[in-house]
Tab-separated table of C-alpha atoms and ligand atoms in Angstrom:
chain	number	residue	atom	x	y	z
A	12	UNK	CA	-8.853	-69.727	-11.063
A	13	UNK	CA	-6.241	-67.607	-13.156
A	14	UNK	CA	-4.900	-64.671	-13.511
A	15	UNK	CA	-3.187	-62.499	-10.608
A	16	UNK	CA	-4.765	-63.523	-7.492
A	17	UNK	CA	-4.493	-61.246	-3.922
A	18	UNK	CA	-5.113	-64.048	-1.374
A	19	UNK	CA	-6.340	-62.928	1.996
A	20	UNK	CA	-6.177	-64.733	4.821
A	21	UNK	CA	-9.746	-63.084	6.204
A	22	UNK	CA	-9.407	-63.939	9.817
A	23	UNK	CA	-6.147	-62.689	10.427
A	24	UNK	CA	-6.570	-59.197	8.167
A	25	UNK	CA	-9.791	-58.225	10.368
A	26	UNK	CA	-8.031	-59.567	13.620
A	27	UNK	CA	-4.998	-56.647	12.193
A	28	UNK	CA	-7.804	-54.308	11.041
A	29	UNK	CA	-9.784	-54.182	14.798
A	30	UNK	CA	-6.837	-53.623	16.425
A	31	UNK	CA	-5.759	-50.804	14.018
A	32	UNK	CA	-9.293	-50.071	14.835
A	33	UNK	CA	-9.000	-49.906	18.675
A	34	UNK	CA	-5.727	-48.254	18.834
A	35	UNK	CA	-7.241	-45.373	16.590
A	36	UNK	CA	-10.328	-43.875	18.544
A	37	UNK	CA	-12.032	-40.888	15.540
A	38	UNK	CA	-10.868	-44.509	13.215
A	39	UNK	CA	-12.001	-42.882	9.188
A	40	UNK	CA	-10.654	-45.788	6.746
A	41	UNK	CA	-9.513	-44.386	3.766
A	42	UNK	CA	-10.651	-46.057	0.671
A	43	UNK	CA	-9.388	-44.228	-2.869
A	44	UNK	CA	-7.738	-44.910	-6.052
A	45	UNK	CA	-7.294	-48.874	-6.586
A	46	UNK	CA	-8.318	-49.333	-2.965
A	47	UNK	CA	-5.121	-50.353	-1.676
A	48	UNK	CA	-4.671	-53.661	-3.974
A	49	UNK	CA	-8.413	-55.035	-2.691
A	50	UNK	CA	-10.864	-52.212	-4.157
A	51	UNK	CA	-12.628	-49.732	-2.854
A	52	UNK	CA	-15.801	-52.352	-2.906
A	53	UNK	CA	-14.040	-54.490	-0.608
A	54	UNK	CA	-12.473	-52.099	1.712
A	55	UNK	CA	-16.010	-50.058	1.946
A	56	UNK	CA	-17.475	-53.678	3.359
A	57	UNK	CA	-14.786	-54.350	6.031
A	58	UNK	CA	-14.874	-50.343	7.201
A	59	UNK	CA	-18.610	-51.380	7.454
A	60	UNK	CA	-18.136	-54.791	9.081
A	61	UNK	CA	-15.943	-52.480	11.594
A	62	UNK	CA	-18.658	-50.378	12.759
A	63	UNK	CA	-17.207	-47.349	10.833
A	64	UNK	CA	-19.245	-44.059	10.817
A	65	UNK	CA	-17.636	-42.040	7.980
A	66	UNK	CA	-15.178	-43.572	5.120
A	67	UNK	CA	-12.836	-41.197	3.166
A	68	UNK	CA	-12.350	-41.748	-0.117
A	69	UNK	CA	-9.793	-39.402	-2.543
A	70	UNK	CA	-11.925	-37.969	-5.456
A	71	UNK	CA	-15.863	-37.661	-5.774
A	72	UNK	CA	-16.128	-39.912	-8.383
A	73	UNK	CA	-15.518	-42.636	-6.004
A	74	UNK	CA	-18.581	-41.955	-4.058
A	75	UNK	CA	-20.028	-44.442	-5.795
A	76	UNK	CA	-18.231	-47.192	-5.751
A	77	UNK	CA	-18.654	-46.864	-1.648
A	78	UNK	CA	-21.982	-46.049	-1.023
A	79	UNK	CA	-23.647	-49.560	-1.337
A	80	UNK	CA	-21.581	-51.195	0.569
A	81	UNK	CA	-20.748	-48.431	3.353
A	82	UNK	CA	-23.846	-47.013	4.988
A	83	UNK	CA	-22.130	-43.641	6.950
A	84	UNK	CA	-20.954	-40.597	6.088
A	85	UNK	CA	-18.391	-40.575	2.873
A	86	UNK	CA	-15.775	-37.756	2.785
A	87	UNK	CA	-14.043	-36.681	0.035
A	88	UNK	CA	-10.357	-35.711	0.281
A	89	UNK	CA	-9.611	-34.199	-3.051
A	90	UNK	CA	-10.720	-30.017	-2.008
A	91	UNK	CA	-13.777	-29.319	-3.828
A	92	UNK	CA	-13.554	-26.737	-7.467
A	93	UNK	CA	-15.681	-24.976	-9.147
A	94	UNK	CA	-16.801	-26.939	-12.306
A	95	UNK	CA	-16.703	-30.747	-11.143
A	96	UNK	CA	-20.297	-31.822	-11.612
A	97	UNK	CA	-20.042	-34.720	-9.886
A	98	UNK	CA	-18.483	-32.959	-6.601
A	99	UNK	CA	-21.381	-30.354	-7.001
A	100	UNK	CA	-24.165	-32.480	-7.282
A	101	UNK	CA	-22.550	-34.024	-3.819
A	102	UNK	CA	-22.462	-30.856	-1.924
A	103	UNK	CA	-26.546	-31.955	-1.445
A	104	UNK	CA	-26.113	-35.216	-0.952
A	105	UNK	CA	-26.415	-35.993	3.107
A	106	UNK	CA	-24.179	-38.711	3.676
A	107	UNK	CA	-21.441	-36.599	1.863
A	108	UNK	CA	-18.951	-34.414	3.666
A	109	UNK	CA	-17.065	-32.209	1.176
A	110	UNK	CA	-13.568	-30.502	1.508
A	111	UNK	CA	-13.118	-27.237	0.795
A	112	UNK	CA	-9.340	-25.540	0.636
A	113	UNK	CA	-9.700	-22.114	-0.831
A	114	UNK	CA	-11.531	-19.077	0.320
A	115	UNK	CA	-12.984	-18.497	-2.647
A	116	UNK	CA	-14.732	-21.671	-2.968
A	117	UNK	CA	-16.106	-21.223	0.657
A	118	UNK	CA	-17.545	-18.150	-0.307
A	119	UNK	CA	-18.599	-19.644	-3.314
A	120	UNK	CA	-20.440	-22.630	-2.318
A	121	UNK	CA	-24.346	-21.167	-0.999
A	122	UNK	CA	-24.838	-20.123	-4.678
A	123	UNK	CA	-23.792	-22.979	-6.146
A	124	UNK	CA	-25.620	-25.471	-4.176
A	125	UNK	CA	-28.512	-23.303	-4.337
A	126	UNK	CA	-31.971	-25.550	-4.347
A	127	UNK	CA	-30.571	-28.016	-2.805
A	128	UNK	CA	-32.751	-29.273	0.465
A	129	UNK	CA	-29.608	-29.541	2.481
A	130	UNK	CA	-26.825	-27.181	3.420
A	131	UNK	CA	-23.205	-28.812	2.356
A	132	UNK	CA	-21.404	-30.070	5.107
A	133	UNK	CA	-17.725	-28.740	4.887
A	134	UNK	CA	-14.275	-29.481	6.418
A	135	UNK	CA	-12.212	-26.756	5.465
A	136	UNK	CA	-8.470	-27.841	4.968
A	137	UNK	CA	-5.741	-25.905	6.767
A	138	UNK	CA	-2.439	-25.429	4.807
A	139	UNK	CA	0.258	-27.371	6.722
A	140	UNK	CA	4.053	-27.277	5.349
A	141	UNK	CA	3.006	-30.145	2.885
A	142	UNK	CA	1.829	-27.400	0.654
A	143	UNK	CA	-0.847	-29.010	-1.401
A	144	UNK	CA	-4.270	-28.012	-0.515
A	145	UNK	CA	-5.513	-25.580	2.378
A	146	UNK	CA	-6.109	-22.227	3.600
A	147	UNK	CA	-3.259	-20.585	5.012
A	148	UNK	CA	-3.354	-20.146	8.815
A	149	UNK	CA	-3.611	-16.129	8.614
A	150	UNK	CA	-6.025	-16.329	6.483
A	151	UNK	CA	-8.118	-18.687	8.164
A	152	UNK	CA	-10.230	-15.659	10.337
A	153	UNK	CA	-12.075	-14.982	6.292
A	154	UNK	CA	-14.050	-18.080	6.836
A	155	UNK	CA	-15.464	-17.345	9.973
A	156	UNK	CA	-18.518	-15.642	8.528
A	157	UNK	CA	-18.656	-17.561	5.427
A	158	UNK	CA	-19.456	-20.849	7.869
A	159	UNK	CA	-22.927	-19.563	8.102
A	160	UNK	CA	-23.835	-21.107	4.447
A	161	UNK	CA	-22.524	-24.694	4.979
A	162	UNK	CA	-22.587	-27.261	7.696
A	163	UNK	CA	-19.108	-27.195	8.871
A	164	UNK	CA	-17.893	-30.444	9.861
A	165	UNK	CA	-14.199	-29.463	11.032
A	166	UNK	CA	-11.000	-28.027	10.286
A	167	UNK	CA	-8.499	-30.925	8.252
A	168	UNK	CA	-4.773	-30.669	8.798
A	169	UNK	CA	-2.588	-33.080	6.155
A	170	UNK	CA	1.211	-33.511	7.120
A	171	UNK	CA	3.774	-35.284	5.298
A	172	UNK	CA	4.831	-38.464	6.365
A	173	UNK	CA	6.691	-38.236	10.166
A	174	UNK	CA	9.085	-41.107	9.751
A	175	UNK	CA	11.205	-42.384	6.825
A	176	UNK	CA	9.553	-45.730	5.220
A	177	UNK	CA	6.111	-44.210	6.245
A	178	UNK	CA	5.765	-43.616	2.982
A	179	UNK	CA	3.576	-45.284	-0.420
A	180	UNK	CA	5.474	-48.315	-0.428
A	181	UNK	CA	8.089	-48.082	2.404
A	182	UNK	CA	10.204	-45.280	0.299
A	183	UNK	CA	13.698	-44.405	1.885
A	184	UNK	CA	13.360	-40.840	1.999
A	185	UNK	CA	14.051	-38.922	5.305
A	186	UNK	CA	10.829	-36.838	6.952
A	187	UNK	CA	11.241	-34.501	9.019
A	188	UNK	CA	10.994	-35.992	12.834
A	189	UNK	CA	8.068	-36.582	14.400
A	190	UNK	CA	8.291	-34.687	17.216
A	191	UNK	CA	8.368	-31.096	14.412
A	192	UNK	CA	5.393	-33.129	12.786
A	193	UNK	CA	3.739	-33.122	16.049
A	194	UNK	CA	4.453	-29.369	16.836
A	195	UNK	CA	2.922	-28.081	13.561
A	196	UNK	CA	-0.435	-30.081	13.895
A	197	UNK	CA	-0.849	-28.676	17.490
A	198	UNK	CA	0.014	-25.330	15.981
A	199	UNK	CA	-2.532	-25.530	13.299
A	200	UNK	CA	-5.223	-26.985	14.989
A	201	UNK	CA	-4.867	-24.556	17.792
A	202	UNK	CA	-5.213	-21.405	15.710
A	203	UNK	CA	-7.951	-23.008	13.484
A	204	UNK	CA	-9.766	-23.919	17.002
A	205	UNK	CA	-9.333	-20.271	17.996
A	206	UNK	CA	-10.865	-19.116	14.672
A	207	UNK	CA	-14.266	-21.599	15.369
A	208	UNK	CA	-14.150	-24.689	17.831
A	209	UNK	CA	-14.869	-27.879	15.444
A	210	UNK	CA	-13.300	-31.608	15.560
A	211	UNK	CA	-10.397	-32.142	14.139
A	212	UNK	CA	-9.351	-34.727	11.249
A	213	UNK	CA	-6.060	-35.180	10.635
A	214	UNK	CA	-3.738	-37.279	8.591
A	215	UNK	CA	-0.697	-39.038	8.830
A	216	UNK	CA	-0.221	-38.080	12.481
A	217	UNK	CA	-0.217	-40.502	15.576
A	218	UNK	CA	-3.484	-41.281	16.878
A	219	UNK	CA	-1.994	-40.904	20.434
A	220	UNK	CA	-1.076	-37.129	19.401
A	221	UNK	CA	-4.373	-36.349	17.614
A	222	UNK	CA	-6.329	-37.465	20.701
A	223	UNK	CA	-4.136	-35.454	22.933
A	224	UNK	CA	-3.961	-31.929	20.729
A	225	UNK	CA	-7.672	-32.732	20.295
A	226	UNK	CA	-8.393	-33.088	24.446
A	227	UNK	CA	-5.956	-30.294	25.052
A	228	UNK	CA	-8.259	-27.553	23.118
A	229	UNK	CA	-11.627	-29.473	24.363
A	230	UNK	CA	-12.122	-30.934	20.687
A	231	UNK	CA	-12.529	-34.336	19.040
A	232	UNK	CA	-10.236	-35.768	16.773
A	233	UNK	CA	-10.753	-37.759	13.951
A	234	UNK	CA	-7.260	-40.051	12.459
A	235	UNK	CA	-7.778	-40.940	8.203
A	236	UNK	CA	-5.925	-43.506	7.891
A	237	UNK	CA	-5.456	-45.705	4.779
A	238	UNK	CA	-2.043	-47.709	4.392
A	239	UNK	CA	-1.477	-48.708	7.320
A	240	UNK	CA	-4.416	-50.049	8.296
A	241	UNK	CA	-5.342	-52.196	4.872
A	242	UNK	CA	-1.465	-52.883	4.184
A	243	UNK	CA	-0.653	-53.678	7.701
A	244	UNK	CA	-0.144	-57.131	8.508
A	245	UNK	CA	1.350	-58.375	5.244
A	246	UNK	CA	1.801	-61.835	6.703
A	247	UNK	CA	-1.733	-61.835	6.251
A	248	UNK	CA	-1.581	-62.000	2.526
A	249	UNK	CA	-0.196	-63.301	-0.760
A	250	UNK	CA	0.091	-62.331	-4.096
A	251	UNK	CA	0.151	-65.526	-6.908
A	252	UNK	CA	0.360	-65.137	-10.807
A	253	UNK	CA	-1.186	-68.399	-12.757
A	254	UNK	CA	1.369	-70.136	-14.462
A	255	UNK	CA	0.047	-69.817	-18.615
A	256	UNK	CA	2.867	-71.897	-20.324
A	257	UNK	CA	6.346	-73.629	-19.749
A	258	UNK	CA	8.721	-74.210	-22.779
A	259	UNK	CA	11.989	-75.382	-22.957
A	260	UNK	CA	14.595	-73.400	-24.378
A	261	UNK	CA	18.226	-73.397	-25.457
A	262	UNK	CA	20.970	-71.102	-24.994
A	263	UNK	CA	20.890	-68.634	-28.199
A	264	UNK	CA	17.310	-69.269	-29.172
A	265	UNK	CA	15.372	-66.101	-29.667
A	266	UNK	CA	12.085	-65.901	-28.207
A	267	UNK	CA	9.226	-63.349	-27.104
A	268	UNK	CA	8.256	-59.790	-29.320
A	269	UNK	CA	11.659	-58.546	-29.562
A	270	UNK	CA	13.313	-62.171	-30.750
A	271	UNK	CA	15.943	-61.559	-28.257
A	272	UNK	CA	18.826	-64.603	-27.158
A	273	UNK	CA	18.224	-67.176	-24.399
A	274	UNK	CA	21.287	-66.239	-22.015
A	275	UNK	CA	21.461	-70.225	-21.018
A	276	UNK	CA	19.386	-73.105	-21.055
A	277	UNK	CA	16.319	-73.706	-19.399
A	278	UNK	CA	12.526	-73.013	-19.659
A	279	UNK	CA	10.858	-69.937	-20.501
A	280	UNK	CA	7.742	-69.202	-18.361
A	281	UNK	CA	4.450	-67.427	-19.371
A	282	UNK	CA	2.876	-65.914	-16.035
A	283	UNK	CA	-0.107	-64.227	-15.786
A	284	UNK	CA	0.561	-60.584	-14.704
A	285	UNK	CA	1.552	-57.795	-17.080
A	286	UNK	CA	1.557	-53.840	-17.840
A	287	UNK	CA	-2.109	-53.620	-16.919
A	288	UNK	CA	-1.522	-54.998	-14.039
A	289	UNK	CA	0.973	-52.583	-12.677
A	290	UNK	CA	3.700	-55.704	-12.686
A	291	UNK	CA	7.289	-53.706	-12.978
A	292	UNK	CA	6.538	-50.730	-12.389
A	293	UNK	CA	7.975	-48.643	-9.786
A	294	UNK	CA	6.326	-45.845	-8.001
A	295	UNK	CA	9.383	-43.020	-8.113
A	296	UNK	CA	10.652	-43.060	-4.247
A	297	UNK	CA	12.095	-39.651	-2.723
A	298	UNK	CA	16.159	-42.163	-2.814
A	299	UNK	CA	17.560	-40.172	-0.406
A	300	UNK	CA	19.786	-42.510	1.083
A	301	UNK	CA	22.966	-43.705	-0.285
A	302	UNK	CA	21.309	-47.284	-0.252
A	303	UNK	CA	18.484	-46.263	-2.442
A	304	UNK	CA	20.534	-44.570	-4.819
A	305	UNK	CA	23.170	-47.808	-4.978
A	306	UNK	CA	19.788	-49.740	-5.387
A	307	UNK	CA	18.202	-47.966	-8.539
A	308	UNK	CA	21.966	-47.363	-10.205
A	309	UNK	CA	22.032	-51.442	-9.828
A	310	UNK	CA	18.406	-51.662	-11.298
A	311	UNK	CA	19.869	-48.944	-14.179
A	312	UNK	CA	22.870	-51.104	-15.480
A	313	UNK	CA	20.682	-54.041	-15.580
A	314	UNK	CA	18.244	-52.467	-17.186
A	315	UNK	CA	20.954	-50.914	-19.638
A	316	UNK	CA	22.311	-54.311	-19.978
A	317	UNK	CA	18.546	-55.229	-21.421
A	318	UNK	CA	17.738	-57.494	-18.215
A	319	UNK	CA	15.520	-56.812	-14.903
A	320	UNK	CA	14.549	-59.343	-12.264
A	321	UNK	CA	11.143	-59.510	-12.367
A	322	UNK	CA	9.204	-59.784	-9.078
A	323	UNK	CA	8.025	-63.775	-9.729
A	324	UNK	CA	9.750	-66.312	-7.487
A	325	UNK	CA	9.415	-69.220	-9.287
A	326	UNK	CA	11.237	-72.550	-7.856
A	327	UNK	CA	12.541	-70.622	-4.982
A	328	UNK	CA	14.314	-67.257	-6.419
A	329	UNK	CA	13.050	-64.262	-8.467
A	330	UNK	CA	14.105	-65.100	-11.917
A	331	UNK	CA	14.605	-62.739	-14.579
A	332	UNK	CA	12.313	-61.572	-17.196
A	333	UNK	CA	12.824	-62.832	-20.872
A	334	UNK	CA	11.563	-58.969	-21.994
A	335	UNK	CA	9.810	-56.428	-20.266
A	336	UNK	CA	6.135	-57.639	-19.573
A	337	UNK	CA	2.996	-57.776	-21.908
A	338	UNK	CA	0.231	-56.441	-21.385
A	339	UNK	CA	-1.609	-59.140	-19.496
A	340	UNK	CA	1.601	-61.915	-18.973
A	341	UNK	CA	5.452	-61.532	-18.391
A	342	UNK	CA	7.485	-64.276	-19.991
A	343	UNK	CA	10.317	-65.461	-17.219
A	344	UNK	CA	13.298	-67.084	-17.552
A	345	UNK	CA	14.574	-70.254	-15.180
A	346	UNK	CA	17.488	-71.715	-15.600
A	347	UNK	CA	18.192	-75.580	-16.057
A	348	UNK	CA	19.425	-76.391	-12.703
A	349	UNK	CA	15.732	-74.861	-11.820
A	350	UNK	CA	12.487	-77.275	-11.368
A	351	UNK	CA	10.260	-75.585	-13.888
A	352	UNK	CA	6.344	-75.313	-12.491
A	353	UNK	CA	3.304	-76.660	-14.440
A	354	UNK	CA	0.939	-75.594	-16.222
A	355	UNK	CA	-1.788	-74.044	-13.638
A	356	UNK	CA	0.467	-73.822	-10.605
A	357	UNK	CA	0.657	-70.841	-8.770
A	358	UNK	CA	3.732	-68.774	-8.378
A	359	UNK	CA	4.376	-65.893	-5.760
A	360	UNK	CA	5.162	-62.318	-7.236
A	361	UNK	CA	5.860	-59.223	-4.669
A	362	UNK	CA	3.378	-56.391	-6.307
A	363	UNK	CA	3.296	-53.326	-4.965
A	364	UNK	CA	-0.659	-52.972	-3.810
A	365	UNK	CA	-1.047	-49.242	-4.354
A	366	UNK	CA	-0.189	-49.383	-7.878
A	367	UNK	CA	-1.113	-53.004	-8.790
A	368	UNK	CA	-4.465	-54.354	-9.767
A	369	UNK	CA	-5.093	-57.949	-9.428
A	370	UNK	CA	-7.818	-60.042	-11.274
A	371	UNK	CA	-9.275	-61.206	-8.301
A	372	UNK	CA	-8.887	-61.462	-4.466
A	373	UNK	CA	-10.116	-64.054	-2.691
A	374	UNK	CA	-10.864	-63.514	0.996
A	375	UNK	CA	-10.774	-66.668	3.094
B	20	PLP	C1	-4.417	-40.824	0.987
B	20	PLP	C2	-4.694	-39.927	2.112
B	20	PLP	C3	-4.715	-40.428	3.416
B	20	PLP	C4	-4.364	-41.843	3.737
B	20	PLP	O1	-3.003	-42.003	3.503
B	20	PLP	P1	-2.224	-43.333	3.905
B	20	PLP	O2	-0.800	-42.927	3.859
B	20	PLP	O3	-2.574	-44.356	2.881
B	20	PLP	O4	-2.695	-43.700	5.262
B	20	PLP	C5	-5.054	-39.561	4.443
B	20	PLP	N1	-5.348	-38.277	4.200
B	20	PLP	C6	-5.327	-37.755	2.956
B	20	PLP	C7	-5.687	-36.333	2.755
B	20	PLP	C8	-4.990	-38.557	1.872
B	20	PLP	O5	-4.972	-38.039	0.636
């Protein structure tokens, strides 16, 4: 086996992902983009092997990468437009719930969907303070009527994250507290109840408080939740790059695509795991704190000094990279006081699972 390798302890991730599961009644896994470092194939299994009823994934063209392996409803996060074929063709496909954000679209959507043998089912978005997608709360009495031509399946409300490090990747930036978070949903959700009693999906918001806002206005709440319930539970998992080649090299020899000097003796190290595999890069964080900034100042004279630590621990430390990564390896530099690894070995390297893509995962 080569290449970069997500290793999953399989027990332990579904004993993590049931209890996620129990703790969040209205459960809808979230499956989109590169599914979370596993693929949405994988992750629309285990929401199946968790008795699931509806999956969410982010744009309609990833319908079908869920649908074989998931067998309830699919919703689609990305709000619905005018001119997307594939969302259109959706809007008469059963299993599919579509979101809708904009008046117009509502109004829109009989016409367009016109022959089909089913009426789209809807959740229209509410606009919370995240301001990205959603129907303004005053407006929200236009839809009433325009209900009638779809099957609506509930009212969505989308905050931003509660807590700091709730965020892709544990980012440092400070959220506004929870308790304001909480407010605003029961705000929304109240007026949008008012307008037409439907359940309730929400995101990034406790379960406990969905449940309770939900209860409170005689309602059901449903709880998307993607991160933490497939990145919970890291202990449950390993990341391991295939060691490609081991040379020896001297202090002043020039190696790799840009011929630059060995800093000391030692080995170079070819690992599998490169620019295609999302090794190195950095998702921008909101560095708000003082730490953050000190952190990516560090990373900046480094990097102006023409070195970075890459994220391979090879012999017990991260080591450095020889020169920024290739597209499909990184050459690595260990020093001579270092045991260098053989040929084949594995060797750990922290990747950041909503931006990295692995070669292969191996549940087990
Ligand atoms: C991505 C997304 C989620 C899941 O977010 P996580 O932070 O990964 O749990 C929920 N709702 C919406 C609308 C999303 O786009």
């Amino acid at each position: 086996v080569s290449g970069l390798i997500l290793d999953v302890d399989a027990a332990a991730w579904r004993a993590h992902l049931q209890q996620v599961a129990e703790a969040t009644p209205g459960l809808v896994p979230v499956a989109k983009g590169n599914g979370y470092g596993f693929g949405l194939g994988v992750l629309a299994a285990e929401a199946e092997r968790l008795g699931s009823d509806a999956v969410a994934v982010g744009v309609a063209d990833e319908v079908a990468a869920v649908r074989d392996q998931f067998s309830g409803d699919v919703v689609v996060l990305t709000p619905w437009r005018p001119g997307d074929p594939v969302a259109t063709e959706l809007l008469g496909d059963p299993r599919v719930i579509t979101t809708i954000s904009r008046v117009e679209d509502l109004a829109g959507l009989p016409a367009v969907a016109e022959g089909s043998a089913v009426r789209p089912r809807v959740l229209v978005e509410v606009q919370t303070s995240m301001r990205r997608h959603g129907i303004p709360v005053d407006q929200l009495r236009q839809v009433v009527d325009l209900l009638d031509g779809v099957q609506f399946e509930g009212w969505v409300i989308h905050l931003p994250h509660a807590e700091p490090g709730r965020s892709y990747g544990g980012s440092t930036g400070v959220a506004p507290r929870t308790e304001h978070r909480t407010a605003e949903a029961e705000a929304l959700a109240t007026a949008a109840n008012a307008v037409r009693p439907a359940p309730l999906w929400f995101s990034h918001l406790a379960s406990a408080d969905a449940q309770r806002i939900a209860t409170d206005l005689g309602t059901s709440a449903r709880s998307r939740v993607g991160t933490q319930l497939w990145l919970g539970a890291p202990a449950t998992r390993t990341v391991t790059a295939t060691v490609i080649d081991v040379h020896p090299v001297r202090r002043g020899d020039r190696i790799g695509y840009w011929q630059r000097r060995v800093p000391h003796n030692g080995w170079v190290v070819i690992v599998a795991g490169g620019t295609a595999h999302g090794i190195a890069m950095e998702a921008p964080t909101s560095a708000r704190s003082a730490r953050a900034r000190g952190i990516a100042v560090a990373n900046g004279v480094l990097a102006a000094a023409g070195r970075a630590l890459s994220p391979y621990t090879i012999d017990g430390r991260k080591r450095w990279f020889a020169e920024p990564p290739h597209m499909q390896s990184s050459m690595v530099l260990l020093p001579a006081d270092a045991t260098p690894p053989a040929v084949g070995d594995r060797v750990q390297v922290e990747a950041r699972l909503t931006t990295a893509s692995v070669d292969r995962v191996e549940l087990r």
